[in-house]
Amino acid sequence: MKKKILITTAIDYTNDVIHVGHAYEKILADCIARYERLRLGKEAVYYTTGTDEHGTTNQKAAEERGLSPMDHVTDISQENRKQIDALNISYDRFIRTTDADHKKFSAEFFEKSLKNGDIYKDKYAGFYCEGCEAHKTLTELNEYGQCFVHPTRKIQRLDEENYFFKWSEYEDFLKEKISSDELRMRPQGKKAEMLAFLEHGLRDITVTRPKYKVSWGITAPNDEEQVIHVWFDALINYLTEGSQKGFWDEDTKIVHFVGKDIARWHTLLWPAMLESAGYRLPDEVYVHGFINLEGQKISKSLGNVIRPTDLVAQFGVDSVRYFLLKYGPITEDSVFSLKQIKEVYNGELANGLGNTISRVAALAQKSGFDFPVGAENVDWQGALFEPLKEYRVDKVLQSIWILLADLDKHINKNEPWAIKTEEKLREVLTHEVSELRKVAKYIKPFIPDTAQKIEQQFGKVKITAGEMLFPRLD
Ligand code: MSP
């Protein structure tokens, strides 16, 4: 078993501030990082997230705001970080692709691939979608000549001289790594999807753009007139930080969390790049679905963007984390509405968790008994956490809430308020307090602030009633 784990999320573009869809992935990866810290120890885990700042869409966004591209990306990156901090994301590094160490590392990586003979100069004449930051063939556009993923964006026609990466030469290599599960894809179905894509064959891909189009980009080490293409540059962010911190070695399990729209870059391009430059591959890529707001894509043009900070202000950080971890697009797209969050809040947090805590605390206080602390040890490798091997955070939450429901039944069945003998009352309450102390530990990776509050309240010999953790919302 590997001793360390590197957990990464996609780094978000900076054309605009992130919304709840981007935030989902950060919460998911955060939950796994927190769990692994409990299981393996703090030092064994490294978690990175950040911003991808060399996309061409930043140019226009900066112009609209009357800012230079660099000032614009700096501002949005700071905003994004605030959004992520509001969600209590325990990243070890928030990397920016404009950071000096990353720029240096990217250029060195490019150079390695160049030296291996995998990068060559050629002409590109064709289409480009700025939303995907990718070249497109006619078959990748709809009948109106628009990108399937970004139909509101105007497709560009490019006629440029670029450097190309010999992606096509890595087809067999990729097939072998993916079929053998040396490069694991989760959920399982993604493996077949990526292998099917490989069957169509890979075309070499441009890995630079002319500097006059992305003036603040990373200069290609072999050509002053060119900058490294945003995807080639962005993928390297994982290695920039991972290798500097000793988390890109054979002792480390490397896991990337990404959305379904960018799975190919991570499962097909990134491993080929790593092989070309002489680095080990990641172990796993976890691909989640999309959050749709009341059935619609979340987008600026539809005017339905919801920021994480708005949700946190309305429901509190742990309610947002809980909702997204339990009902988010872990395997398939998920629908999301404020009404639904409120229902889950009232039903599962105010009622399921909060109410049970209040009941037990009130009964424990009234009894005047001592409840010695310390017997509740958690087996982080135990059956309860088994689904986390497949990153199924939703399933673990389901099981914990079943424990809470059982506890509630236990209270109703035993009616501690009516028990006459001290011995029986002590037995019933000791069980209930102990169960809640365990739950407080189990929920640590998911809703850490709440876990801490419960531990403060129940971590003492004398338990007293406290404030309501999740007051009902009308
Ligand atoms: N910059 C690239 C990633 C480079 S990683 C080396 C990018 N950025 S993004 O801002 O467009 O998306 C960042 C992540 O957020 C991606 O994993 C993407 O799938 C995810 N999501 C964007 N919208 C989303 C939803 N509506 N729902 C869930 N995830 C979503 O791609």
PDB file of C-alpha atoms and ligand atoms in Angstrom, residues 9-16 18-26 50-53 80 97 131-133 150 230-238 257-263 265-266 270 288-293 296-299 329 333-334, ligand 1:
ATOM      1  CA  THR A   9      -8.830  19.198  -8.369  1.00  0.00           C
ATOM      2  CA  ALA A  10      -9.057  20.864 -11.746  1.00  0.00           C
ATOM      3  CA  ILE A  11      -7.805  24.433 -11.602  1.00  0.00           C
ATOM      4  CA  ASP A  12     -10.545  26.869 -12.565  1.00  0.00           C
ATOM      5  CA  TYR A  13     -10.416  29.335 -15.417  1.00  0.00           C
ATOM      6  CA  THR A  14     -10.293  32.979 -14.408  1.00  0.00           C
ATOM      7  CA  ASN A  15     -12.514  34.563 -17.059  1.00  0.00           C
ATOM      8  CA  ASP A  16     -15.141  34.762 -14.313  1.00  0.00           C
ATOM      9  CA  ILE A  18     -16.445  30.285  -9.926  1.00  0.00           C
ATOM     10  CA  HIS A  19     -19.977  29.075  -9.257  1.00  0.00           C
ATOM     11  CA  VAL A  20     -21.441  26.240  -7.238  1.00  0.00           C
ATOM     12  CA  GLY A  21     -20.674  23.719 -10.027  1.00  0.00           C
ATOM     13  CA  HIS A  22     -16.937  24.330  -9.805  1.00  0.00           C
ATOM     14  CA  ALA A  23     -17.179  24.300  -6.031  1.00  0.00           C
ATOM     15  CA  TYR A  24     -18.659  20.793  -5.952  1.00  0.00           C
ATOM     16  CA  GLU A  25     -15.391  19.242  -7.050  1.00  0.00           C
ATOM     17  CA  LYS A  26     -13.405  21.128  -4.423  1.00  0.00           C
ATOM     18  CA  GLY A  50      -6.064  26.707  -7.811  1.00  0.00           C
ATOM     19  CA  THR A  51      -6.587  28.798 -10.918  1.00  0.00           C
ATOM     20  CA  ASP A  52      -5.778  28.325 -14.599  1.00  0.00           C
ATOM     21  CA  GLU A  53      -4.895  31.798 -15.819  1.00  0.00           C
ATOM     22  CA  ASN A  80     -12.066  32.317  -6.378  1.00  0.00           C
ATOM     23  CA  THR A  97      -0.468  29.100 -13.268  1.00  0.00           C
ATOM     24  CA  GLY A 131     -14.711  27.823 -24.204  1.00  0.00           C
ATOM     25  CA  CYS A 132     -12.942  24.460 -24.451  1.00  0.00           C
ATOM     26  CA  GLU A 133      -9.599  26.114 -25.250  1.00  0.00           C
ATOM     27  CA  HIS A 150     -20.336  26.060 -25.723  1.00  0.00           C
ATOM     28  CA  VAL A 230      -3.162  26.771 -21.833  1.00  0.00           C
ATOM     29  CA  TRP A 231      -3.934  23.043 -21.534  1.00  0.00           C
ATOM     30  CA  PHE A 232      -0.326  21.889 -21.755  1.00  0.00           C
ATOM     31  CA  ASP A 233       0.556  24.547 -19.186  1.00  0.00           C
ATOM     32  CA  ALA A 234      -2.390  23.874 -16.844  1.00  0.00           C
ATOM     33  CA  LEU A 235      -2.004  20.106 -16.583  1.00  0.00           C
ATOM     34  CA  ILE A 236       1.570  20.569 -15.426  1.00  0.00           C
ATOM     35  CA  ASN A 237       0.320  22.396 -12.316  1.00  0.00           C
ATOM     36  CA  TYR A 238      -0.156  19.051 -10.576  1.00  0.00           C
ATOM     37  CA  PHE A 257     -10.670  14.844  -9.433  1.00  0.00           C
ATOM     38  CA  VAL A 258     -12.192  16.347 -12.587  1.00  0.00           C
ATOM     39  CA  GLY A 259     -15.524  17.005 -14.262  1.00  0.00           C
ATOM     40  CA  LYS A 260     -16.765  14.928 -17.191  1.00  0.00           C
ATOM     41  CA  ASP A 261     -16.023  17.672 -19.749  1.00  0.00           C
ATOM     42  CA  ILE A 262     -12.294  17.510 -19.095  1.00  0.00           C
ATOM     43  CA  ALA A 263     -11.813  13.794 -18.476  1.00  0.00           C
ATOM     44  CA  TRP A 265      -7.391  15.826 -21.143  1.00  0.00           C
ATOM     45  CA  HIS A 266      -6.590  14.069 -17.883  1.00  0.00           C
ATOM     46  CA  TRP A 270      -1.762  14.235 -19.453  1.00  0.00           C
ATOM     47  CA  HIS A 288     -17.834  13.519 -11.634  1.00  0.00           C
ATOM     48  CA  GLY A 289     -20.929  14.788 -13.420  1.00  0.00           C
ATOM     49  CA  PHE A 290     -22.385  18.275 -13.705  1.00  0.00           C
ATOM     50  CA  ILE A 291     -24.699  20.244 -11.477  1.00  0.00           C
ATOM     51  CA  ASN A 292     -27.610  21.647 -13.414  1.00  0.00           C
ATOM     52  CA  LEU A 293     -29.698  24.406 -11.889  1.00  0.00           C
ATOM     53  CA  GLN A 296     -30.442  24.108 -16.934  1.00  0.00           C
ATOM     54  CA  LYS A 297     -26.741  24.437 -17.480  1.00  0.00           C
ATOM     55  CA  ILE A 298     -25.255  26.997 -15.061  1.00  0.00           C
ATOM     56  CA  SER A 299     -24.004  29.852 -17.171  1.00  0.00           C
ATOM     57  CA  PRO A 329     -23.222  14.781  -9.265  1.00  0.00           C
ATOM     58  CA  ASP A 333     -25.397  14.924 -13.465  1.00  0.00           C
ATOM     59  CA  SER A 334     -27.547  16.199 -10.631  1.00  0.00           C
TER      60      SER A 334
HETATM   61  N1  MSP B   1      -9.129  25.205 -16.476  1.00  0.00           N
HETATM   62  C1  MSP B   1      -9.707  23.971 -16.875  1.00  0.00           C
HETATM   63  C2  MSP B   1      -9.164  22.817 -16.034  1.00  0.00           C
HETATM   64  C3  MSP B   1      -7.688  22.663 -16.069  1.00  0.00           C
HETATM   65  S1  MSP B   1      -7.175  21.393 -15.025  1.00  0.00           S
HETATM   66  C4  MSP B   1      -5.566  21.174 -15.381  1.00  0.00           C
HETATM   67  C5  MSP B   1     -11.223  24.038 -16.711  1.00  0.00           C
HETATM   68  N2  MSP B   1     -11.676  24.997 -15.920  1.00  0.00           N
HETATM   69  S2  MSP B   1     -13.229  25.264 -15.614  1.00  0.00           S
HETATM   70  O1  MSP B   1     -13.243  26.419 -14.764  1.00  0.00           O
HETATM   71  O2  MSP B   1     -13.978  25.335 -16.814  1.00  0.00           O
HETATM   72  O3  MSP B   1     -13.760  24.012 -14.830  1.00  0.00           O
HETATM   73  C6  MSP B   1     -13.136  23.584 -13.632  1.00  0.00           C
HETATM   74  C7  MSP B   1     -13.792  22.322 -13.107  1.00  0.00           C
HETATM   75  O4  MSP B   1     -15.139  22.627 -12.730  1.00  0.00           O
HETATM   76  C8  MSP B   1     -13.859  21.201 -14.138  1.00  0.00           C
HETATM   77  O5  MSP B   1     -13.554  19.953 -13.567  1.00  0.00           O
HETATM   78  C9  MSP B   1     -15.302  21.233 -14.591  1.00  0.00           C
HETATM   79  O6  MSP B   1     -15.783  19.992 -15.033  1.00  0.00           O
HETATM   80  C10 MSP B   1     -15.985  21.638 -13.284  1.00  0.00           C
HETATM   81  N3  MSP B   1     -17.304  22.216 -13.510  1.00  0.00           N
HETATM   82  C11 MSP B   1     -17.631  23.330 -14.217  1.00  0.00           C
HETATM   83  N4  MSP B   1     -18.983  23.486 -14.208  1.00  0.00           N
HETATM   84  C12 MSP B   1     -19.538  22.491 -13.488  1.00  0.00           C
HETATM   85  C13 MSP B   1     -20.852  22.143 -13.106  1.00  0.00           C
HETATM   86  N5  MSP B   1     -21.912  22.840 -13.474  1.00  0.00           N
HETATM   87  N6  MSP B   1     -21.005  21.064 -12.289  1.00  0.00           N
HETATM   88  C14 MSP B   1     -19.955  20.320 -11.832  1.00  0.00           C
HETATM   89  N7  MSP B   1     -18.694  20.612 -12.197  1.00  0.00           N
HETATM   90  C15 MSP B   1     -18.475  21.643 -13.056  1.00  0.00           C
HETATM   91  O7  MSP B   1     -11.905  23.193 -17.266  1.00  0.00           O
END
